[in-house]
Coordinates of C-alpha atoms and ligand atoms in Angstrom, one line a residue:
M743 CA 36.0 -1.9 -49.8
R744 CA 39.6 -1.3 -50.6
K745 CA 40.2 -3.5 -53.6
V746 CA 37.5 -4.7 -56.1
G747 CA 37.7 -7.1 -59.1
V748 CA 35.2 -7.0 -62.0
I749 CA 35.2 -9.9 -64.5
G750 CA 33.1 -8.7 -67.6
L751 CA 33.7 -5.1 -68.6
G752 CA 30.3 -4.4 -70.4
L753 CA 27.2 -2.7 -69.4
I754 CA 26.7 -4.4 -65.9
G755 CA 30.3 -4.7 -65.0
G756 CA 31.1 -1.2 -66.0
S757 CA 28.1 0.3 -64.3
F758 CA 29.0 -1.7 -61.1
A759 CA 32.7 -0.3 -61.4
I760 CA 31.3 3.2 -61.8
S761 CA 29.0 3.0 -58.7
M762 CA 31.9 1.4 -56.6
R763 CA 34.2 4.2 -57.6
E764 CA 31.6 6.8 -56.4
Q765 CA 30.9 5.0 -53.2
Y766 CA 34.3 4.0 -51.9
E767 CA 36.8 6.7 -52.2
G768 CA 40.3 5.4 -53.0
V769 CA 39.0 1.8 -54.1
E770 CA 41.5 0.2 -56.3
L771 CA 39.4 -1.4 -59.2
I772 CA 40.7 -4.2 -61.6
G773 CA 39.1 -5.4 -64.4
L774 CA 39.3 -8.8 -66.3
D775 CA 37.8 -9.5 -69.7
V776 CA 38.4 -12.0 -72.6
S777 CA 38.3 -9.0 -75.1
E778 CA 41.4 -6.8 -75.4
S779 CA 39.4 -3.9 -76.9
H780 CA 37.0 -4.1 -74.1
R781 CA 39.8 -3.8 -71.6
N782 CA 41.2 -0.9 -73.4
Q783 CA 37.8 0.8 -73.6
A784 CA 37.3 0.5 -69.8
L785 CA 40.8 1.7 -68.9
D786 CA 40.1 4.7 -71.3
L787 CA 36.8 5.4 -69.7
G788 CA 38.7 5.5 -66.4
W789 CA 36.4 3.2 -64.2
I790 CA 39.2 0.6 -63.7
D791 CA 42.7 1.1 -62.7
A792 CA 44.3 -1.9 -64.3
A793 CA 43.1 -4.5 -66.8
Y794 CA 44.0 -8.2 -67.3
D795 CA 43.1 -11.1 -69.7
V796 CA 40.6 -13.3 -67.9
K797 CA 43.3 -16.1 -67.7
E798 CA 44.9 -14.1 -65.1
L799 CA 42.4 -14.9 -62.4
N800 CA 45.2 -14.9 -59.7
M801 CA 45.2 -11.2 -59.9
L802 CA 41.8 -11.4 -57.9
K803 CA 43.4 -13.1 -55.0
T804 CA 43.5 -10.2 -52.5
C805 CA 40.3 -8.5 -53.6
D806 CA 37.7 -7.6 -50.9
M807 CA 35.0 -8.1 -53.6
V808 CA 34.8 -9.9 -57.0
F809 CA 32.0 -9.1 -59.2
L810 CA 31.1 -11.6 -62.2
A811 CA 29.3 -9.9 -65.1
V812 CA 29.9 -12.2 -68.1
P813 CA 27.4 -14.3 -70.0
V814 CA 25.6 -16.9 -67.7
T815 CA 27.4 -19.9 -69.1
V816 CA 30.8 -18.1 -68.6
I817 CA 29.8 -17.5 -64.8
C818 CA 29.2 -21.2 -64.4
E819 CA 32.7 -22.0 -66.1
L820 CA 34.5 -19.3 -63.9
I821 CA 32.8 -19.3 -60.5
G822 CA 34.6 -22.3 -59.1
K823 CA 37.9 -21.2 -60.3
V824 CA 37.4 -17.6 -58.8
L825 CA 36.5 -19.1 -55.4
D826 CA 39.6 -21.5 -55.6
I827 CA 41.9 -18.6 -55.9
V828 CA 40.6 -15.8 -53.6
D829 CA 41.4 -15.2 -50.1
D830 CA 39.2 -16.1 -47.0
H831 CA 37.9 -12.4 -46.8
T832 CA 36.8 -12.2 -50.3
L833 CA 33.1 -11.8 -51.2
V834 CA 32.3 -13.2 -54.8
V835 CA 29.1 -12.0 -56.3
D836 CA 27.5 -12.6 -59.8
A837 CA 25.0 -10.6 -61.8
G838 CA 23.6 -13.3 -64.0
S839 CA 20.1 -13.2 -65.2
T840 CA 19.7 -16.9 -64.4
K841 CA 20.2 -18.2 -61.0
Q842 CA 19.3 -22.1 -60.7
E843 CA 22.2 -23.5 -62.8
I844 CA 24.7 -20.9 -61.2
C845 CA 23.6 -21.9 -57.7
R846 CA 23.7 -25.6 -58.6
V847 CA 27.4 -25.3 -60.1
V848 CA 28.6 -23.5 -56.9
K849 CA 26.6 -25.9 -54.4
D850 CA 29.4 -28.1 -53.3
H851 CA 32.5 -25.8 -53.5
P852 CA 34.3 -25.7 -50.3
K853 CA 34.1 -21.8 -50.4
R854 CA 30.4 -21.7 -51.2
A855 CA 29.9 -19.5 -48.1
Q856 CA 32.0 -16.9 -49.9
F857 CA 29.5 -16.7 -52.8
L858 CA 26.2 -14.6 -53.1
A859 CA 24.0 -15.2 -56.1
C860 CA 22.5 -12.0 -57.2
H861 CA 20.4 -10.5 -60.1
P862 CA 20.1 -6.6 -60.5
I863 CA 16.9 -5.9 -62.3
A864 CA 18.5 -3.2 -64.1
G865 CA 19.9 -2.9 -67.8
T866 CA 19.5 -1.5 -71.3
E867 CA 19.3 -3.0 -74.7
F868 CA 22.9 -1.8 -75.2
S869 CA 26.2 -3.6 -74.2
G870 CA 29.9 -3.4 -73.9
P871 CA 32.0 -1.0 -72.0
K872 CA 30.7 2.2 -73.7
A873 CA 27.1 1.3 -72.6
A874 CA 28.0 1.5 -68.9
I875 CA 25.9 4.0 -67.0
K876 CA 26.6 5.9 -63.7
E877 CA 23.6 5.2 -61.3
L878 CA 22.2 2.4 -63.4
F879 CA 21.4 0.5 -60.0
A880 CA 19.8 3.4 -58.0
Q881 CA 16.4 2.6 -57.1
K882 CA 16.5 -0.6 -58.8
I883 CA 15.7 -4.2 -57.5
Q884 CA 18.4 -6.5 -56.5
I885 CA 17.4 -10.1 -56.1
L886 CA 19.5 -12.2 -53.8
C887 CA 19.2 -16.1 -54.0
E888 CA 20.2 -18.4 -51.2
F889 CA 21.2 -15.6 -49.0
D890 CA 21.4 -17.6 -45.9
K891 CA 24.2 -19.8 -47.5
T892 CA 26.6 -16.7 -47.8
R893 CA 28.8 -16.2 -44.7
A894 CA 27.2 -13.6 -42.3
D895 CA 30.0 -11.2 -42.3
L896 CA 30.2 -11.3 -46.3
A897 CA 26.3 -11.1 -46.6
H898 CA 26.6 -8.0 -44.4
N899 CA 29.3 -6.5 -46.7
A900 CA 27.1 -7.2 -49.7
L901 CA 24.2 -5.5 -48.3
A902 CA 26.1 -2.6 -47.5
V903 CA 27.5 -2.3 -51.1
F904 CA 24.0 -2.8 -52.6
E905 CA 22.2 -0.4 -50.1
G906 CA 25.0 2.2 -50.8
M907 CA 23.8 1.9 -54.5
Q908 CA 20.4 2.7 -53.2
M909 CA 19.1 -0.7 -54.4
E910 CA 16.1 -2.3 -53.2
I911 CA 16.7 -5.8 -52.0
R912 CA 14.5 -8.8 -52.5
Y913 CA 15.1 -12.5 -51.5
M914 CA 14.1 -15.3 -53.9
D915 CA 14.6 -18.9 -54.2
P916 CA 16.5 -19.6 -57.4
V917 CA 13.9 -22.0 -58.9
M918 CA 11.2 -19.4 -58.5
H919 CA 13.5 -16.6 -59.7
D920 CA 14.0 -18.5 -63.1
K921 CA 10.5 -19.3 -63.4
H922 CA 9.3 -15.7 -63.0
L923 CA 12.0 -14.2 -65.1
A924 CA 11.1 -16.7 -68.0
Y925 CA 7.8 -14.7 -68.2
V926 CA 8.5 -11.3 -67.3
S927 CA 11.9 -11.0 -69.1
H928 CA 13.0 -13.8 -71.3
L929 CA 9.7 -14.1 -73.1
S930 CA 9.5 -10.2 -73.9
H931 CA 13.0 -10.5 -75.4
I932 CA 12.2 -13.5 -77.6
S933 CA 8.7 -11.8 -78.7
S934 CA 10.6 -8.5 -79.4
F935 CA 13.2 -10.6 -81.5
M936 CA 10.6 -12.5 -83.6
L937 CA 8.6 -9.3 -84.2
G938 CA 11.7 -7.8 -85.5
K939 CA 12.4 -10.9 -87.7
T940 CA 8.6 -10.9 -89.0
V941 CA 8.7 -7.4 -90.0
M942 CA 12.0 -7.6 -91.6
Q943 CA 10.7 -10.7 -93.6
L944 CA 7.5 -8.9 -94.7
E945 CA 9.2 -5.6 -95.4
P946 CA 12.6 -6.3 -97.2
D947 CA 12.8 -2.6 -98.3
E948 CA 14.3 -1.0 -95.3
K949 CA 13.1 2.2 -96.4
N950 CA 9.3 1.0 -95.8
I951 CA 10.1 0.2 -92.2
F952 CA 12.0 3.5 -91.7
D953 CA 9.2 5.6 -93.2
M954 CA 6.1 3.8 -91.8
A955 CA 7.3 2.3 -88.6
G956 CA 5.7 4.5 -85.8
S957 CA 6.8 4.7 -82.1
G958 CA 4.7 1.6 -81.3
F959 CA 6.8 -0.5 -83.5
E960 CA 9.9 1.1 -82.2
S961 CA 9.2 0.6 -78.6
T962 CA 7.9 -3.1 -78.9
V963 CA 11.0 -4.0 -80.9
R964 CA 13.5 -2.3 -78.8
L965 CA 14.8 -5.3 -77.1
A966 CA 15.7 -6.8 -80.4
K967 CA 18.7 -4.6 -80.3
S968 CA 20.0 -6.7 -77.2
S969 CA 23.2 -8.7 -77.3
P970 CA 22.9 -12.3 -78.6
E971 CA 26.1 -13.2 -76.8
M972 CA 24.4 -12.4 -73.6
W973 CA 20.7 -13.5 -74.3
A974 CA 21.3 -16.9 -76.1
P975 CA 23.0 -18.4 -73.0
I976 CA 20.2 -17.2 -70.8
F977 CA 17.5 -18.8 -73.1
V978 CA 19.2 -22.1 -73.1
Q979 CA 20.1 -22.3 -69.4
N980 CA 16.4 -21.5 -68.5
K981 CA 15.0 -23.6 -71.3
E982 CA 12.3 -25.4 -69.6
N983 CA 10.8 -22.2 -68.2
V984 CA 11.1 -20.3 -71.4
I985 CA 9.5 -23.2 -73.4
D986 CA 6.4 -23.2 -70.9
S987 CA 6.1 -19.5 -71.4
L988 CA 6.5 -19.8 -75.2
E989 CA 3.9 -22.4 -75.4
R990 CA 1.3 -20.3 -73.6
Y991 CA 2.2 -17.2 -75.8
I992 CA 2.0 -19.3 -78.9
D993 CA -1.5 -20.7 -77.9
N994 CA -2.7 -17.0 -77.2
L995 CA -1.4 -16.0 -80.8
Q996 CA -3.1 -18.9 -82.2
Q997 CA -6.3 -18.2 -80.6
F998 CA -6.2 -14.7 -81.6
K999 CA -5.6 -15.9 -85.4
E1000 CA -8.5 -18.1 -85.2
N1001 CA -10.9 -15.6 -83.9
L1002 CA -9.8 -13.1 -86.5
I1003 CA -10.2 -15.7 -89.4
E1004 CA -13.9 -15.9 -87.9
E1005 CA -14.2 -12.2 -87.9
N1006 CA -15.1 -12.8 -84.3
E1007 CA -14.8 -9.0 -83.4
A1008 CA -16.7 -9.6 -80.2
F1009 CA -14.0 -12.0 -78.9
I1010 CA -11.1 -9.7 -80.0
R1011 CA -12.6 -6.6 -78.3
A1012 CA -13.3 -8.6 -75.0
E1013 CA -9.8 -10.1 -75.1
M1014 CA -8.1 -6.8 -75.5
K1015 CA -10.4 -5.1 -72.9
D1016 CA -9.3 -7.7 -70.4
I1017 CA -5.7 -7.4 -71.2
N1018 CA -5.9 -3.5 -70.9
S1019 CA -6.1 -4.2 -67.1
I1020 CA -2.3 -4.5 -67.3
K1021 CA -2.2 -0.6 -67.3
S1022 CA -3.0 -0.7 -63.6
I1023 CA -0.3 -3.1 -62.9
L1024 CA 2.3 -1.1 -65.0
N1025 CA 1.3 2.2 -63.3
R1026 CA 2.5 0.6 -60.0
I1027 CA 6.0 0.2 -61.3
P1028 CA 8.2 3.1 -60.2
T1029 CA 9.5 5.0 -63.1
N1030 CA 13.2 4.2 -62.5
N1031 CA 12.6 0.7 -62.4
K1032 CA 11.3 0.6 -65.9
S1033 CA 14.3 -1.1 -67.4
Q1034 CA 14.8 -4.4 -69.1
Ligands
LIG1620 P1 27.8 -7.2 -72.1 O1 27.8 -7.8 -73.3 O2 27.6 -5.6 -71.9 O3 29.3 -7.4 -71.2 C1 29.8 -8.7 -71.0 C2 31.2 -8.7 -71.2 O4 31.7 -10.0 -70.8 C3 32.0 -8.2 -72.4 O5 32.9 -7.1 -72.1 C4 32.5 -9.4 -72.9 O6 33.9 -9.1 -73.7 C5 32.8 -10.3 -71.7 N1 33.1 -11.7 -71.9 C6 32.3 -12.4 -72.5 N2 32.7 -13.8 -72.5 C7 33.9 -13.6 -71.7 C8 34.7 -14.7 -71.2 N3 34.6 -15.8 -71.5 N4 35.6 -14.2 -70.2 C9 35.8 -13.1 -69.8 N5 34.9 -12.1 -70.3 C10 33.9 -12.3 -71.1 O7 26.8 -7.9 -71.1 P2 26.0 -7.3 -69.7 O8 24.8 -6.7 -70.1 O9 27.1 -6.6 -68.8 O10 25.7 -8.7 -69.0 C11 26.6 -9.2 -68.0 C12 25.9 -10.2 -67.0 O11 24.8 -9.5 -66.4 C13 25.1 -11.3 -67.9 O12 25.4 -12.6 -66.9 C14 23.7 -10.9 -67.8 O13 22.8 -12.0 -67.7 C15 23.7 -10.1 -66.5 N6 22.6 -9.1 -66.5 C16 22.5 -8.3 -67.7 C17 21.4 -7.4 -67.7 C18 21.1 -6.4 -68.8 O14 20.1 -6.0 -69.0 N7 22.1 -6.3 -69.8 C19 20.6 -7.2 -66.5 C20 21.0 -7.8 -65.3 C21 21.9 -8.9 -65.4

């Protein structure tokens, strides 16, 4: 890789740029973002060599690889325009947290074979250029969707990049991807946001939250610090799966509440004992894969 373009200079785009700098000596990295302050921060942090407004997509023409790390709705808006502009040797990759709509939008593009749909299972609750982390992707899962639709030479280049970052590759259908992610990721974020909201409603005095919240509250509500600009489009784009998972969750909360009203301690105890089995599942997740 001699020239790489990154669209979206936040946590994911920045962490990708840092990894590319480490992996490919002398690589030229250019960054595009709608935010002037993010462009300036990325330049100051030194992980890109030049920054442009996102309107200047023509700057990406000769890149060997273009990485899209903007909100999922923006990926859908930009992906066709990027493919229109780039040379035949350019690999275009996205990092969006949903996959079905992105794969649908690009389906009939004449340069579909230059695109690879990805989702790195790596992140934190922080956003923007200063949140970018060296080795964010190391030992993390990289989900690749519709891999067989990407031209063989470009697919090979993509694997070399991700394996160079020590990522573990998984292949998944975009429909199954969005279904699974609704349960394991999107629902956790909604439940964390709503827990934060409930506690703030019940405890309008910030000092009480500060004094009495234990580490249990802090760890459960951590995801409520996440960026609304990034997450709102994910929930809307994966609406059907997210609603299914929310309905199941609300039923469980309702059942818990009804048993509590009845003081049915035996039910509550048995229910919690069953759910304790999640310990053995969580213990099997490698430590450095425990991100968002
Ligand atoms: P972020 O908020 O840290 O960065 C997003 C960047 O995109 C910002 O610099 C913002 O200014 C820029 N941007 C927003 N709208 C734009 C537009 N119209 N044109 C150009 N730039 C624009 O977000 P992030 O966490 O880096 O997420 C980026 C992508 O990666 C999203 O698609 C997200 O779903 C995906 N993703 C995020 C995580 C995570 O945990 N944060 C994990 C995996 C994948």
